Amino acid sequence: MSLSGSRLITFNSIPSIHAPLPSKSSSFIPSSSIDSTPELNPNIDTKNNESVKFNYSRASPSVRYPNLKISQIYPETRIQSKTQVIVSSPVEESHDFYAKDEDSVDTQKPVFDDVNDEKSHETLGSKVSKKRVKRMNRLALKRDKYWRDRVKYFSDRILGLKSGEFVADVLDDTSVPMTPTDFCFLVKWVGQTSWQRALEVYEWLNLKHWYSPKGRMLATIIAVLGKANQEKLAVEVFTRGESSIEDTVQVYNAMMGVYARSGQFDKVKQMLELLRERGYEPDLVSLNTLINARMKSGAMVPNLAMQLLNEVRSSRVRPDIITYNTLISACSRESNLEEAIAIFNDMVSNNCLPDLWTYNAMISVYGRCGHSKKAEELFRELESKGFSPDAVTYNSLLYAFSKEGNTEKVKDICEEMVKMGFGRDEMTYNTIIHMYGKQGRHDQALQLYRDMKASGRSPDAVTYTVLIDSLGKANKIVEASNVMSEMLDAGVKPTLRTYSALICAYAKAGKRVEAEDTFNCMLRSGIKPDRVAYSLMLDFFMRFNEIKKAMKVYKEMINDGFTPDNGVYEVMLQAFVRENKLDAIDRIVRDMEELSGMNPQVISSVLVKGGCYDHAAKMLKVAISSGYELDQENFLSILSSYSSSGRYSEACELLEFLRGHAPDNQMLTEALIVILCKAKKLDSALEEYRTKGELGSFKSRTMYESLIQECMHNELFDAASQVFSDMRFSGAEPSDGIYLGMVSVYCKMGLPETAHHLLNFVDKKGSMLDNVSVYIEIIETYGKLKIWQKAESLVGNLRQTYSKVDRRIWNALIHAYAFSGCYERARAIFNTMMRDGPSPTVDSVNGLLQALIVDRRLNELYVVIQELQDMGFKISKSSILLMLEAFVKARNLFEVQKVYHGMKASGYLPTMHLYRMMIGLLCEFRKARDAEAMLREMEEAGFKPDLRICNSMLRLYSVIEEYKKIAFVYQKMQDAGLEPDEETYNTLIIMYCRDRRPEEGLSLMHDMRKLGLEPKLDTYKSLIAAFGKRQMLEQAEELFEELRSSGYKLDRSFYHLMMKMYRTSGDHLKAENLLAIMKEAGIEPTLATMHLLMVAYGQSGQPEEAEKVLKNLRTSGMVVDTLPYSSVIDAYFRKGDIKAGIEKLTEMMEAAIEPDHRIWTCFIRAASLSEGSNEAINILNALHAAGFDLPIRLLREKSESLVSELDKCLEKLEVLKDNAAFNFVNALMDLLWAFELRASASWVFQLAIKRSIYRPDIFRVAEKDWGADFRKLSAGSALVGLTLWLDHMQDASLEGHPQSPKSVVLITGAAEYNMVSLDSTLKAYLWEMGSPFLPCKTRDGVLVAKAHSLRMWLKDSPFCLDLELKDAPNLPKLNSMQLLEGCFIRRGLVPAFKDITERLGIVSPKKFSRLALLPDDKRYKVIQADIEGKKEKLAKAKKIADPKRAKIIKKHKRMKYIREALMSDRGAIGVQKTFKPIGAKNVR
């Protein structure tokens, strides 16, 4: 990008396919005139004096700014070519400092730059053409009156371009001459419609050698981007262009405007400061933008408006009308009348005439503050000034009088408003309806509401709420309900106030069912009730004696942080007395004390009114004991209740109590408080202090100090602060010890300023607190709060007071800087200590390192360490541990290991905390061997693994599926007496789920609950998923229902998980029921949800039902893409209805939905499973007709161009979500393998690896590392990969290197991919070849071969003579593969496979290969002979009487490659159990 017109940068990221574009101007320039170095521009040859060439792409935002990821928001066609242009020396343009005004172009003054030199007056971008009749120089162009036509001509052409076309095609046309100012207006006009095209024009200009950008152009494009909310892009353009443009005030103003639009005041202020740093002075536009940003950034503080106005004047700029209007409008929003008047008066006194906006804002602020007469005076004044009021003026005046309830005045204003041609708008109606509602004039409000709708105005939530409230108060329930219905029909969402008003209306009318339904509807809509709504429902249920429902509402109310008022408590207590629920009354009393904060006297009064006289008497005693005055009314009510019920003894006891507690002695109270403090009964002491005395009534210094010291001892800092304040208020003088203690208290409370102020207060009194720890604590607290400036000031005062500052204070200041990451300041203090003393310590060094760590400058730690070592400092163990912990938090394993080994080499021994961090980090990076070595090293050092380390190892082994080691770690935990916690159990349960043993995981979860530990939701999810994979739907459903019934808030992923299970099982009815449950839970189904339901229909063979779901989606208004269509098409293909699937594709295209990767993958997969080539071609031809011909061409053509086309296709698919490229390649590989295009499949496979679609280590033949992992691949991809892997291993076996390990592992995985089991497919392929690969005994989905046997087989087996993948000369008529019970098997092998597996079951690979090669009749005889031989051996074994001999024979009959038949499915190849359950005592 060239912003200065002379510096060139090559875009190397663009593909190297060039299309030359002829240049209108070219010249030769010596290399010395190019302001660019070979490093910046590799295409410039600075040695030769030839023309300089460079490559560039036509301007596109996504290419110019790749770091902003504009391709996601600017989906234009990717530029496929680069243009070669001859670069000449930039033409020196005149600086057009005078902006061209659109309305008065003729009055603008031209700028003369070398006007007399006619040769220099060439049109920008071209030389003089001999074909033209008339040419105009630059001066003539600027004076030309037809600039609008030129700009409009280019802007119309640019905006008419299609998405694949470029502005260069338009702007390269030099038939119409343009000036720099014309180009500014071109960018502006185009930007009003398309900011992308405007930016493309701007970039095109920057890439032209004859163009040098000005400040106005940069300001124009920034303004365009700001209006389009493209802040990041505007910042990028500003950053690149700001430094090379002169006179940049307007550029900064434009950038400030971008930030001001979103109220980013801090960034606007930073931009203003940057403007001043560049040596420019802000103009009025700059300061107005600053004010506008501040007004948008948040609420105003007092005197802010005047401060901003004074700041404008301090900048030597005179405020204008925009400045004043912005400030007055902000005051109006905040109802700040005083400051608004001050601004207005200042405006008038400075001869700035107000306009209509000014008067509107002033009328509004007067109205908001209740000064309607003053508002009316201003209204008349603006008319006398020659202004015509607008709708805003009338509405502001209307609001002023409606707030006072002046109906007549409101009516007059409305009539005048209508006469002036302003109809009543929504604001007008809302204001008047609100006024009528407050006055109780319900009929008028309702009539006005009807008039409002009849006039075409749309009522809002305020309108409806006021209406419902007023109608409900008038007992017009039907009308209020109708208004609510109309509100919902109009699409206006009711608010909390709306629901509360309707509930109150129903409650007042005694409509219990309707009130409850409305409350439930409010909850379902996601609105949380407030205190008023809860109180309404509580009162309602209690009056109807619905105790259970009332208590449920009460619990919810308390949980949401609300408490009932006294009236509601009284109603609740009356209901509990009727039902004789004493426990409920006790709970209400506690809640009144603890939650509502009521004092005993108020509680006693509430209990009396609620009829709970026994509880009231107890609370009255508490009230009297706490120092409250006797409430005679309550006392007489309790006595009356006792007398009427014959309970005289209780009445006498209460009387005696009052006689003994009525007198109050202040001295006894103070002595009691002191005694309680010494007895460590602080709660009682505080209770006595708070209840027996008023503020300032206690005078005892001893009592105060006792309370403060005990509060500090119990860390009740708030209470200590309150008592200290009371002590100073009462006039008692604290001791020096109390002052020191309170300084520490304030620091611990996070109030260092208060502590500092208290310290200064003591110093002024002359009591010097000569204690360094006090200052250190204040400095450290300042540092923790990142107020290092005040800590710096405190140390500065200490330096002036004392000749020498203590080392600990310097260290505290260094650490204060470190908390904010101020390394340079900390280093300055460190250097001061080195120069002036005292010398730094280890604590000083650690502070320096901590500053770098906080500032995230970890790469500089080694530099500082080296500098300190050169200065003679020895790096301590604490410093090394600090570095290690920093690198651990940064997850930098390499640096952690380097520092760790360096620490050990220095002789420092690791700590337990260090081992814990190291092992945890190694486990995160799945470094099992390193973690195990670290664990052994820790044990050798004498440390025992704790629970946290064991949990880290369990997580590691669970992730890498080392289940035997999990059992070993768990056994060690038991031996060490470590009790498993929630994390341990959750990890073990997830391990069982991954090992496909959810029953044991569920049993462990039950044990976990018995211990009071609750599993995580992710644990539940793993169990449900594991049960789903095992098709154990009942257990999964039980877990899901248990979660729902327990009140867990399940997210959408749980429902999708259950939906996938039903999809896999083909149970569409349960999927439908789950969808209904999901809606009842308040979770709206998404397109993905409906996709799962449709797939469930497809799995069950009901594509018609899936199509119904698709139709419902389309009629519901939901945006439908290719996902649901692909589900329906796949459902028809599964059923074998190819015609219907193709018809759905046609229907989708008619609905203007273009096929994408989902449709392509679906059709290719169907073609790969078709019976013959004709059917496959028919399917792919349908895809060809839809615009995607690559698959059919891969089947029919053999062209090298297909490689590049497929590469481009994969490049587009890589950036898409949902593994688009991966699924597409998998389907394509199945197709090519099925129709014997094995060589084509091979280069597609390698292309997928090259593009990282497949892992690069999908198979490997390295030194002592032979292995493959084909999980998640399709059958065709895995077969191609397996063949290539065998070929590589064969070469290594013949050449002797690289050497093989002892065993070779092939990971197939146990999952299925589109009904195909990769494990069974690869086994069938290898079994047919007689390979030595055998199923692993301990893990599903793993095949293992002894390396020696594998090498011999690869060398000698006839199946391995030719492993080269080749294409068939002609396309076969039939598919070479067939899907048989989840196994993608060779069609010719199917009869033999069925015969062998059905009659013999599981056999060895060699035996399977030998039998598969035999003819059918001979195979039948061999199998029959084998069966009879087994029967004879069994009969002989039964005749053996010696049990030991029978046991030996049975042992010899076992075969290592045969898995246990208990878990094998019919026809499966080698399914087996895994390891034994963990937790048993005999596990070793």
mmCIF file of C-alpha atoms in Angstrom, residues 315-477:
data_model
loop_
_atom_site.group_PDB
_atom_site.id
_atom_site.type_symbol
_atom_site.label_atom_id
_atom_site.label_comp_id
_atom_site.label_asym_id
_atom_site.label_seq_id
_atom_site.Cartn_x
_atom_site.Cartn_y
_atom_site.Cartn_z
ATOM 1 C CA SER A 315 -8.142 26.374 23.433
ATOM 2 C CA ARG A 316 -8.505 29.891 21.942
ATOM 3 C CA VAL A 317 -11.569 28.821 19.993
ATOM 4 C CA ARG A 318 -14.886 30.583 20.123
ATOM 5 C CA PRO A 319 -17.840 28.248 20.806
ATOM 6 C CA ASP A 320 -20.524 28.181 18.122
ATOM 7 C CA ILE A 321 -24.190 27.243 18.081
ATOM 8 C CA ILE A 322 -23.392 23.531 17.825
ATOM 9 C CA THR A 323 -21.283 23.688 20.980
ATOM 10 C CA TYR A 324 -24.010 25.334 23.018
ATOM 11 C CA ASN A 325 -26.823 23.149 21.668
ATOM 12 C CA THR A 326 -24.936 19.962 22.478
ATOM 13 C CA LEU A 327 -24.350 21.067 26.057
ATOM 14 C CA ILE A 328 -27.920 22.275 26.642
ATOM 15 C CA SER A 329 -29.377 19.023 25.218
ATOM 16 C CA ALA A 330 -27.226 17.015 27.612
ATOM 17 C CA CYS A 331 -28.459 19.135 30.552
ATOM 18 C CA SER A 332 -32.027 18.506 29.414
ATOM 19 C CA ARG A 333 -31.550 14.757 29.428
ATOM 20 C CA GLU A 334 -30.243 14.927 33.004
ATOM 21 C CA SER A 335 -32.920 17.463 34.136
ATOM 22 C CA ASN A 336 -30.096 19.802 35.163
ATOM 23 C CA LEU A 337 -31.918 23.140 34.982
ATOM 24 C CA GLU A 338 -29.327 25.264 36.775
ATOM 25 C CA GLU A 339 -26.491 24.327 34.444
ATOM 26 C CA ALA A 340 -28.690 24.564 31.344
ATOM 27 C CA ILE A 341 -29.617 28.155 32.255
ATOM 28 C CA ALA A 342 -25.955 28.983 32.835
ATOM 29 C CA ILE A 343 -25.012 27.654 29.399
ATOM 30 C CA PHE A 344 -27.889 29.523 27.749
ATOM 31 C CA ASN A 345 -26.973 32.805 29.450
ATOM 32 C CA ASP A 346 -23.356 32.373 28.451
ATOM 33 C CA MET A 347 -24.484 31.767 24.892
ATOM 34 C CA VAL A 348 -26.521 35.007 24.789
ATOM 35 C CA SER A 349 -23.830 37.077 26.504
ATOM 36 C CA ASN A 350 -21.294 35.966 23.903
ATOM 37 C CA ASN A 351 -23.507 37.096 21.010
ATOM 38 C CA CYS A 352 -24.223 33.567 19.805
ATOM 39 C CA LEU A 353 -27.857 33.689 18.707
ATOM 40 C CA PRO A 354 -29.984 30.716 19.782
ATOM 41 C CA ASP A 355 -31.721 28.660 17.117
ATOM 42 C CA LEU A 356 -34.764 26.401 17.202
ATOM 43 C CA TRP A 357 -32.740 23.494 18.582
ATOM 44 C CA THR A 358 -31.634 25.690 21.485
ATOM 45 C CA TYR A 359 -35.157 26.721 22.366
ATOM 46 C CA ASN A 360 -36.447 23.140 22.114
ATOM 47 C CA ALA A 361 -33.795 21.926 24.548
ATOM 48 C CA MET A 362 -34.500 24.760 26.998
ATOM 49 C CA ILE A 363 -38.273 24.184 26.868
ATOM 50 C CA SER A 364 -37.632 20.488 27.532
ATOM 51 C CA VAL A 365 -35.433 21.079 30.578
ATOM 52 C CA TYR A 366 -37.890 23.590 32.056
ATOM 53 C CA GLY A 367 -40.707 21.108 31.572
ATOM 54 C CA ARG A 368 -38.782 18.236 33.124
ATOM 55 C CA CYS A 369 -38.030 20.346 36.177
ATOM 56 C CA GLY A 370 -41.660 21.478 36.661
ATOM 57 C CA HIS A 371 -41.383 25.059 35.349
ATOM 58 C CA SER A 372 -44.181 25.048 32.807
ATOM 59 C CA LYS A 373 -44.711 28.812 32.810
ATOM 60 C CA LYS A 374 -41.064 29.461 32.036
ATOM 61 C CA ALA A 375 -41.271 26.875 29.274
ATOM 62 C CA GLU A 376 -44.264 28.705 27.803
ATOM 63 C CA GLU A 377 -42.400 32.010 27.982
ATOM 64 C CA LEU A 378 -39.569 30.551 25.964
ATOM 65 C CA PHE A 379 -42.098 29.145 23.513
ATOM 66 C CA ARG A 380 -43.500 32.628 22.910
ATOM 67 C CA GLU A 381 -40.016 34.103 22.792
ATOM 68 C CA LEU A 382 -38.867 31.820 19.992
ATOM 69 C CA GLU A 383 -41.872 32.902 17.931
ATOM 70 C CA SER A 384 -40.976 36.541 18.479
ATOM 71 C CA LYS A 385 -37.424 35.759 17.364
ATOM 72 C CA GLY A 386 -38.740 34.628 14.011
ATOM 73 C CA PHE A 387 -38.531 30.850 14.570
ATOM 74 C CA SER A 388 -41.384 28.515 13.721
ATOM 75 C CA PRO A 389 -42.041 25.801 16.341
ATOM 76 C CA ASP A 390 -41.793 22.198 15.181
ATOM 77 C CA ALA A 391 -43.271 18.964 16.540
ATOM 78 C CA VAL A 392 -40.473 18.647 19.101
ATOM 79 C CA THR A 393 -41.242 22.115 20.438
ATOM 80 C CA TYR A 394 -44.922 21.389 20.912
ATOM 81 C CA ASN A 395 -44.320 17.971 22.514
ATOM 82 C CA SER A 396 -41.817 19.458 24.970
ATOM 83 C CA LEU A 397 -44.292 22.165 25.988
ATOM 84 C CA LEU A 398 -47.084 19.595 26.152
ATOM 85 C CA TYR A 399 -45.042 17.439 28.531
ATOM 86 C CA ALA A 400 -44.397 20.423 30.806
ATOM 87 C CA PHE A 401 -48.124 21.080 31.376
ATOM 88 C CA SER A 402 -49.148 17.407 31.450
ATOM 89 C CA LYS A 403 -46.707 16.791 34.273
ATOM 90 C CA GLU A 404 -48.625 19.379 36.309
ATOM 91 C CA GLY A 405 -51.995 17.919 35.266
ATOM 92 C CA ASN A 406 -53.122 21.104 33.494
ATOM 93 C CA THR A 407 -55.698 19.520 31.220
ATOM 94 C CA GLU A 408 -56.996 22.722 29.689
ATOM 95 C CA LYS A 409 -53.539 23.913 28.759
ATOM 96 C CA VAL A 410 -52.678 20.543 27.265
ATOM 97 C CA LYS A 411 -55.840 20.673 25.160
ATOM 98 C CA ASP A 412 -55.029 24.190 23.931
ATOM 99 C CA ILE A 413 -51.495 23.207 22.963
ATOM 100 C CA CYS A 414 -52.781 20.171 21.057
ATOM 101 C CA GLU A 415 -55.272 22.268 19.114
ATOM 102 C CA GLU A 416 -52.608 24.835 18.269
ATOM 103 C CA MET A 417 -50.252 22.037 17.237
ATOM 104 C CA VAL A 418 -52.834 20.615 14.833
ATOM 105 C CA LYS A 419 -53.619 24.064 13.400
ATOM 106 C CA MET A 420 -49.947 24.581 12.662
ATOM 107 C CA GLY A 421 -49.968 21.400 10.560
ATOM 108 C CA PHE A 422 -48.328 19.059 13.065
ATOM 109 C CA GLY A 423 -50.393 15.965 13.664
ATOM 110 C CA ARG A 424 -50.399 14.213 16.993
ATOM 111 C CA ASP A 425 -47.560 11.703 17.043
ATOM 112 C CA GLU A 426 -46.872 8.811 19.434
ATOM 113 C CA MET A 427 -45.140 11.048 21.952
ATOM 114 C CA THR A 428 -48.135 13.387 22.039
ATOM 115 C CA TYR A 429 -50.612 10.606 22.669
ATOM 116 C CA ASN A 430 -48.431 8.928 25.312
ATOM 117 C CA THR A 431 -48.046 12.169 27.220
ATOM 118 C CA ILE A 432 -51.789 12.858 27.340
ATOM 119 C CA ILE A 433 -52.777 9.247 28.084
ATOM 120 C CA HIS A 434 -50.263 9.187 30.925
ATOM 121 C CA MET A 435 -51.767 12.380 32.307
ATOM 122 C CA TYR A 436 -55.323 10.983 32.154
ATOM 123 C CA GLY A 437 -54.163 7.765 33.788
ATOM 124 C CA LYS A 438 -52.652 9.617 36.749
ATOM 125 C CA GLN A 439 -55.852 11.658 37.122
ATOM 126 C CA GLY A 440 -58.080 8.581 37.078
ATOM 127 C CA ARG A 441 -59.890 9.699 33.934
ATOM 128 C CA HIS A 442 -60.027 6.218 32.467
ATOM 129 C CA ASP A 443 -62.709 6.765 29.843
ATOM 130 C CA GLN A 444 -60.827 9.684 28.320
ATOM 131 C CA ALA A 445 -57.594 7.692 28.311
ATOM 132 C CA LEU A 446 -59.276 4.737 26.605
ATOM 133 C CA GLN A 447 -60.935 6.973 24.040
ATOM 134 C CA LEU A 448 -57.639 8.704 23.310
ATOM 135 C CA TYR A 449 -56.028 5.291 22.857
ATOM 136 C CA ARG A 450 -58.677 4.388 20.271
ATOM 137 C CA ASP A 451 -58.193 7.713 18.516
ATOM 138 C CA MET A 452 -54.476 7.058 18.478
ATOM 139 C CA LYS A 453 -54.897 3.729 16.694
ATOM 140 C CA ALA A 454 -57.488 5.177 14.317
ATOM 141 C CA SER A 455 -55.073 7.937 13.300
ATOM 142 C CA GLY A 456 -52.450 5.378 12.284
ATOM 143 C CA ARG A 457 -50.160 5.869 15.274
ATOM 144 C CA SER A 458 -48.662 2.811 16.979
ATOM 145 C CA PRO A 459 -49.043 2.624 20.785
ATOM 146 C CA ASP A 460 -45.963 1.498 22.698
ATOM 147 C CA ALA A 461 -45.456 -0.353 25.987
ATOM 148 C CA VAL A 462 -45.912 2.818 28.033
ATOM 149 C CA THR A 463 -49.271 3.482 26.411
ATOM 150 C CA TYR A 464 -50.601 0.009 27.107
ATOM 151 C CA THR A 465 -49.272 -0.105 30.660
ATOM 152 C CA VAL A 466 -50.882 3.174 31.670
ATOM 153 C CA LEU A 467 -54.178 2.092 30.129
ATOM 154 C CA ILE A 468 -54.197 -1.311 31.839
ATOM 155 C CA ASP A 469 -53.321 0.241 35.188
ATOM 156 C CA SER A 470 -56.038 2.886 35.023
ATOM 157 C CA LEU A 471 -58.691 0.434 33.814
ATOM 158 C CA GLY A 472 -57.775 -2.053 36.509
ATOM 159 C CA LYS A 473 -58.101 0.580 39.220
ATOM 160 C CA ALA A 474 -61.539 1.428 37.865
ATOM 161 C CA ASN A 475 -62.469 -2.293 38.096
ATOM 162 C CA LYS A 476 -62.828 -2.507 34.309
ATOM 163 C CA ILE A 477 -61.247 -5.918 34.096
#
